Short mmCIF file of C-alpha atoms in Angstrom, two decimals:
data_model
loop_
_atom_site.label_atom_id
_atom_site.label_comp_id
_atom_site.label_asym_id
_atom_site.label_seq_id
_atom_site.Cartn_x
_atom_site.Cartn_y
_atom_site.Cartn_z
CA UNK A 1075 49.38 -36.66 47.65
CA UNK A 1076 50.18 -36.79 51.27
CA UNK A 1077 53.56 -38.17 52.45
CA UNK A 1078 53.85 -41.09 54.75
CA UNK A 1079 56.38 -41.97 57.48
CA UNK A 1080 57.18 -45.61 58.27
CA UNK A 1081 60.00 -47.23 60.36
CA UNK A 1082 62.69 -48.53 58.07
CA UNK A 1083 62.71 -51.97 59.54
CA UNK A 1084 60.92 -54.24 61.98
CA UNK A 1085 61.35 -57.92 63.18
CA UNK A 1086 58.44 -60.17 64.02
CA UNK A 1087 58.50 -63.76 65.48
CA UNK A 1088 56.79 -66.35 63.33
CA UNK A 1089 53.32 -67.02 64.36
CA UNK A 1090 52.98 -63.72 66.27
CA UNK A 1091 51.08 -60.60 65.17
CA UNK A 1092 53.07 -58.07 63.14
CA UNK A 1093 51.94 -54.51 63.64
CA UNK A 1094 53.19 -52.09 61.14
CA UNK A 1095 52.68 -48.38 61.85
CA UNK A 1096 52.45 -45.58 59.29
CA UNK A 1097 52.06 -41.90 59.94
CA UNK A 1098 50.30 -39.75 57.40
CA UNK A 1099 49.53 -36.56 59.35
CA UNK A 1100 48.91 -34.37 56.28
CA UNK A 1101 46.30 -36.73 54.75
CA UNK A 1102 43.20 -34.91 53.20
CA UNK A 1103 39.71 -36.02 53.22
CA UNK A 1104 39.59 -37.45 49.77
CA UNK A 1105 42.68 -39.67 50.22
CA UNK A 1106 42.59 -43.45 50.87
CA UNK A 1107 45.31 -45.27 52.80
CA UNK A 1108 46.73 -48.28 50.79
CA UNK A 1109 49.11 -50.95 51.86
CA UNK A 1110 51.18 -52.93 49.43
CA UNK A 1111 54.11 -55.31 50.04
CA UNK A 1112 56.92 -56.33 47.81
CA UNK A 1113 58.78 -59.62 48.18
CA UNK A 1114 62.29 -59.41 46.75
CA UNK A 1115 62.45 -59.01 42.87
CA UNK A 1116 58.69 -59.32 42.50
CA UNK A 1117 56.05 -56.75 41.61
CA UNK A 1118 54.24 -54.98 44.58
CA UNK A 1119 51.30 -56.93 46.00
CA UNK A 1120 48.07 -55.08 47.01
CA UNK A 1121 47.16 -55.92 50.62
CA UNK A 1122 44.31 -53.68 51.84
CA UNK A 1123 43.03 -50.14 51.71
CA UNK A 1124 40.65 -47.96 53.64
CA UNK A 1125 39.30 -44.49 53.84
CA UNK A 1126 38.28 -44.00 57.52
CA UNK A 1127 36.84 -47.22 58.87
CA UNK A 1128 38.85 -50.15 59.92
CA UNK A 1129 39.22 -52.80 57.35
CA UNK A 1130 39.79 -56.60 57.31
CA UNK A 1131 40.41 -59.08 54.60
CA UNK A 1132 41.94 -62.58 54.28
CA UNK A 1133 45.44 -61.07 54.40
CA UNK A 1134 45.42 -58.39 57.05
CA UNK A 1135 43.53 -55.77 59.03
CA UNK A 1136 43.93 -52.04 58.75
CA UNK A 1137 43.23 -49.84 61.71
CA UNK A 1138 42.95 -46.21 60.96
CA UNK A 1139 42.86 -43.59 63.82
CA UNK A 1140 39.78 -41.45 64.20
CA UNK A 1141 41.64 -38.33 63.04
CA UNK A 1142 43.09 -40.37 60.10
CA UNK A 1143 46.65 -39.12 60.82
CA UNK A 1144 48.05 -42.65 61.32
CA UNK A 1145 47.26 -46.19 60.65
CA UNK A 1146 48.46 -49.69 61.52
CA UNK A 1147 48.57 -52.75 59.27
CA UNK A 1148 48.14 -55.95 61.24
CA UNK A 1149 49.30 -59.37 59.90
CA UNK A 1150 47.63 -61.60 62.57
CA UNK A 1151 49.96 -64.69 62.42
CA UNK A 1152 53.09 -63.74 60.52
CA UNK A 1153 54.80 -66.52 58.56
CA UNK A 1154 58.23 -66.52 56.99
CA UNK A 1155 56.60 -65.80 53.60
CA UNK A 1156 55.40 -62.40 55.00
CA UNK A 1157 59.04 -61.26 54.98
CA UNK A 1158 58.92 -58.38 52.58
CA UNK A 1159 58.95 -54.51 52.26
CA UNK A 1160 55.61 -53.02 53.22
CA UNK A 1161 54.59 -49.69 51.80
CA UNK A 1162 51.98 -47.52 53.22
CA UNK A 1163 50.54 -45.02 50.52
CA UNK A 1164 47.90 -42.42 50.50
CA UNK A 1165 46.28 -41.69 47.33
CA UNK A 1166 43.60 -39.30 46.04
CA UNK A 1167 40.07 -40.48 45.45
CA UNK A 1168 39.52 -37.95 42.74
CA UNK A 1169 41.98 -37.27 39.97
CA UNK A 1170 44.39 -39.68 38.44
CA UNK A 1171 45.34 -42.75 40.16
CA UNK A 1172 49.17 -42.83 40.74
CA UNK A 1173 50.85 -44.35 43.69
CA UNK A 1174 53.79 -42.54 45.44
CA UNK A 1175 55.82 -45.18 47.16
CA UNK A 1176 58.08 -44.17 49.94
CA UNK A 1177 60.93 -46.32 51.35
CA UNK A 1178 58.59 -48.73 53.24
CA UNK A 1179 59.20 -50.97 56.30
CA UNK A 1180 61.26 -53.93 55.79
CA UNK A 1181 59.63 -56.69 57.85
CA UNK A 1182 61.58 -59.67 58.74
CA UNK A 1183 59.79 -62.70 60.15
CA UNK A 1184 62.13 -64.70 62.36
CA UNK A 1185 61.61 -68.46 62.84
CA UNK B 57 41.66 -64.87 35.77
CA UNK B 58 45.10 -64.04 34.24
CA UNK B 59 47.19 -61.42 36.01
CA UNK B 60 49.16 -58.54 34.57
CA UNK B 61 51.67 -59.87 31.96
CA UNK B 62 54.85 -58.02 31.16
CA UNK B 63 57.25 -58.88 28.24
CA UNK B 64 60.01 -59.37 28.08
CA UNK B 65 61.13 -60.32 31.60
CA UNK B 66 64.73 -59.52 31.03
CA UNK B 67 66.39 -57.25 28.41
CA UNK B 68 69.88 -56.13 27.86
CA UNK B 69 70.47 -53.08 25.80
CA UNK B 70 73.38 -50.78 24.77
CA UNK B 71 73.66 -47.10 25.60
CA UNK B 72 71.98 -44.97 22.99
CA UNK B 73 69.58 -47.73 21.78
CA UNK B 74 65.85 -47.55 22.36
CA UNK B 75 63.60 -50.10 24.09
CA UNK B 76 59.98 -50.96 24.10
CA UNK B 77 58.32 -52.71 26.86
CA UNK B 78 54.92 -54.36 26.84
CA UNK B 79 52.07 -54.84 29.40
CA UNK B 80 48.82 -56.64 29.12
CA UNK B 81 46.53 -55.66 31.97
CA UNK B 82 43.94 -57.76 33.67
CA UNK B 83 40.85 -58.44 31.51
CA UNK B 84 38.48 -55.62 31.88
CA UNK B 85 41.03 -53.20 33.45
CA UNK B 86 41.20 -49.91 31.72
CA UNK B 87 43.83 -48.19 33.71
CA UNK B 88 47.57 -49.04 33.27
CA UNK B 89 50.37 -47.33 35.13
CA UNK B 90 54.09 -47.70 34.79
CA UNK B 91 56.76 -47.51 37.55
CA UNK B 92 60.46 -47.52 37.56
CA UNK B 93 62.30 -49.20 40.48
CA UNK B 94 66.04 -48.66 41.23
CA UNK B 95 68.03 -49.37 44.35
CA UNK B 96 68.81 -45.60 44.67
CA UNK B 97 65.44 -44.00 43.98
CA UNK B 98 62.93 -46.81 44.86
CA UNK B 99 59.71 -47.14 43.10
CA UNK B 100 58.85 -44.08 41.01
CA UNK B 101 55.67 -43.37 39.10
CA UNK B 102 56.28 -42.93 35.35
CA UNK B 103 52.70 -42.36 33.77
CA UNK B 104 49.18 -43.69 33.77
CA UNK B 105 46.84 -44.41 30.91
CA UNK B 106 43.18 -44.80 30.98
CA UNK B 107 41.14 -45.54 27.88
CA UNK B 108 44.10 -44.84 25.60
CA UNK B 109 44.69 -41.42 27.09
CA UNK B 110 47.67 -40.40 29.39
CA UNK B 111 46.01 -39.30 32.59
CA UNK B 112 49.00 -38.50 34.67
CA UNK B 113 52.79 -38.32 34.33
CA UNK B 114 55.65 -38.48 36.72
CA UNK B 115 58.83 -36.43 36.77
CA UNK B 116 60.77 -38.20 34.00
CA UNK B 117 62.38 -36.86 30.93
CA UNK B 118 60.76 -36.99 27.64
CA UNK B 119 62.83 -39.98 26.54
CA UNK B 120 60.30 -41.99 28.51
CA UNK B 121 57.03 -42.33 26.63
CA UNK B 122 54.14 -44.68 26.53
CA UNK B 123 50.75 -45.48 24.85
CA UNK B 124 47.76 -47.48 25.29
CA UNK B 125 45.79 -49.39 22.67
CA UNK B 126 42.07 -49.93 22.38
CA UNK B 127 42.36 -53.36 24.10
CA UNK B 128 43.95 -51.59 27.03
CA UNK B 129 47.42 -53.22 26.43
CA UNK B 130 50.13 -50.69 26.99
CA UNK B 131 53.65 -50.16 25.87
CA UNK B 132 56.41 -47.89 27.15
CA UNK B 133 59.43 -46.77 25.20
CA UNK B 134 62.75 -45.29 26.29
CA UNK B 135 64.80 -43.74 23.63
CA UNK B 136 68.50 -42.99 23.77
CA UNK B 137 69.14 -45.26 26.67
CA UNK B 138 71.48 -44.30 29.41
CA UNK B 139 73.26 -46.44 32.02
CA UNK B 140 70.97 -44.97 34.73
CA UNK B 141 67.98 -46.26 32.90
CA UNK B 142 68.85 -49.77 34.20
CA UNK B 143 65.95 -50.74 36.43
CA UNK B 144 63.01 -52.92 37.10
CA UNK B 145 60.05 -51.65 35.14
CA UNK B 146 56.65 -52.43 36.52
CA UNK B 147 53.29 -52.12 35.10
CA UNK B 148 50.12 -52.02 37.16
CA UNK B 149 46.47 -52.24 36.13
CA UNK B 150 43.10 -51.38 37.88
CA UNK B 151 39.63 -50.95 37.01
CA UNK B 152 40.12 -47.21 37.03
CA UNK B 153 37.47 -46.80 39.69
CA UNK B 154 38.46 -44.63 42.58
CA UNK B 155 39.73 -46.23 45.64
CA UNK B 156 40.44 -49.68 44.03
CA UNK B 157 43.92 -51.18 44.36
CA UNK B 158 46.34 -51.91 41.67
CA UNK B 159 47.62 -55.30 40.51
CA UNK B 160 51.20 -55.28 39.45
CA UNK B 161 53.08 -57.50 37.04
CA UNK B 162 56.36 -59.16 37.75
CA UNK B 163 58.23 -56.49 35.89
CA UNK B 164 60.89 -56.28 33.09
CA UNK B 165 64.46 -56.08 34.28
CA UNK B 166 66.26 -53.69 31.88
CA UNK B 167 70.12 -53.63 31.95
CA UNK B 168 71.81 -50.95 29.90
CA UNK B 169 75.55 -51.60 29.21
#
């Protein structure tokens, strides 16, 4: 599975959009981009995933560049409850499903 | 619908003992994966089961094993516990279809003393 690179930490003002970048320059054609987040001491929570098109759901938007080498997770109106570690993961479409978590980005939403 | 249920939530064991952790996936999910989370190593994949068969395995010693039952419930076992096995053990389930996300349980916090 391709490796990902994320900034270790970011701050965001409450109510503003949080834009979390992820680099996955070695991604291959059969790999999805997944985003999960983990609030302290809880299990990771699935946020969104995509293959090559931009995706949006009730939690967030995922913007994937045309060459698929990077992506951005957007939380449109960050709240204090969005403070968490955010993981960007690429995972194969075929073969076994297992997720390789990196160190993620610790997002702190500031009042 | 009910989420992923892991039992017990907390566990304290002594070095050398063995432990069995349980995971009940979301109804209808056939894939169950196990992860270990420690402050030093982060989240690491242990193994995945699909329809009672181990489909993939992470880089852990043979002391870590698992199984899945016909109702998709899964157990993982750690034998001859070491202090370094103290961790949060997380179970995740999915439908097993490619490209679908996993739902994680709240985990079992294992402390080895």
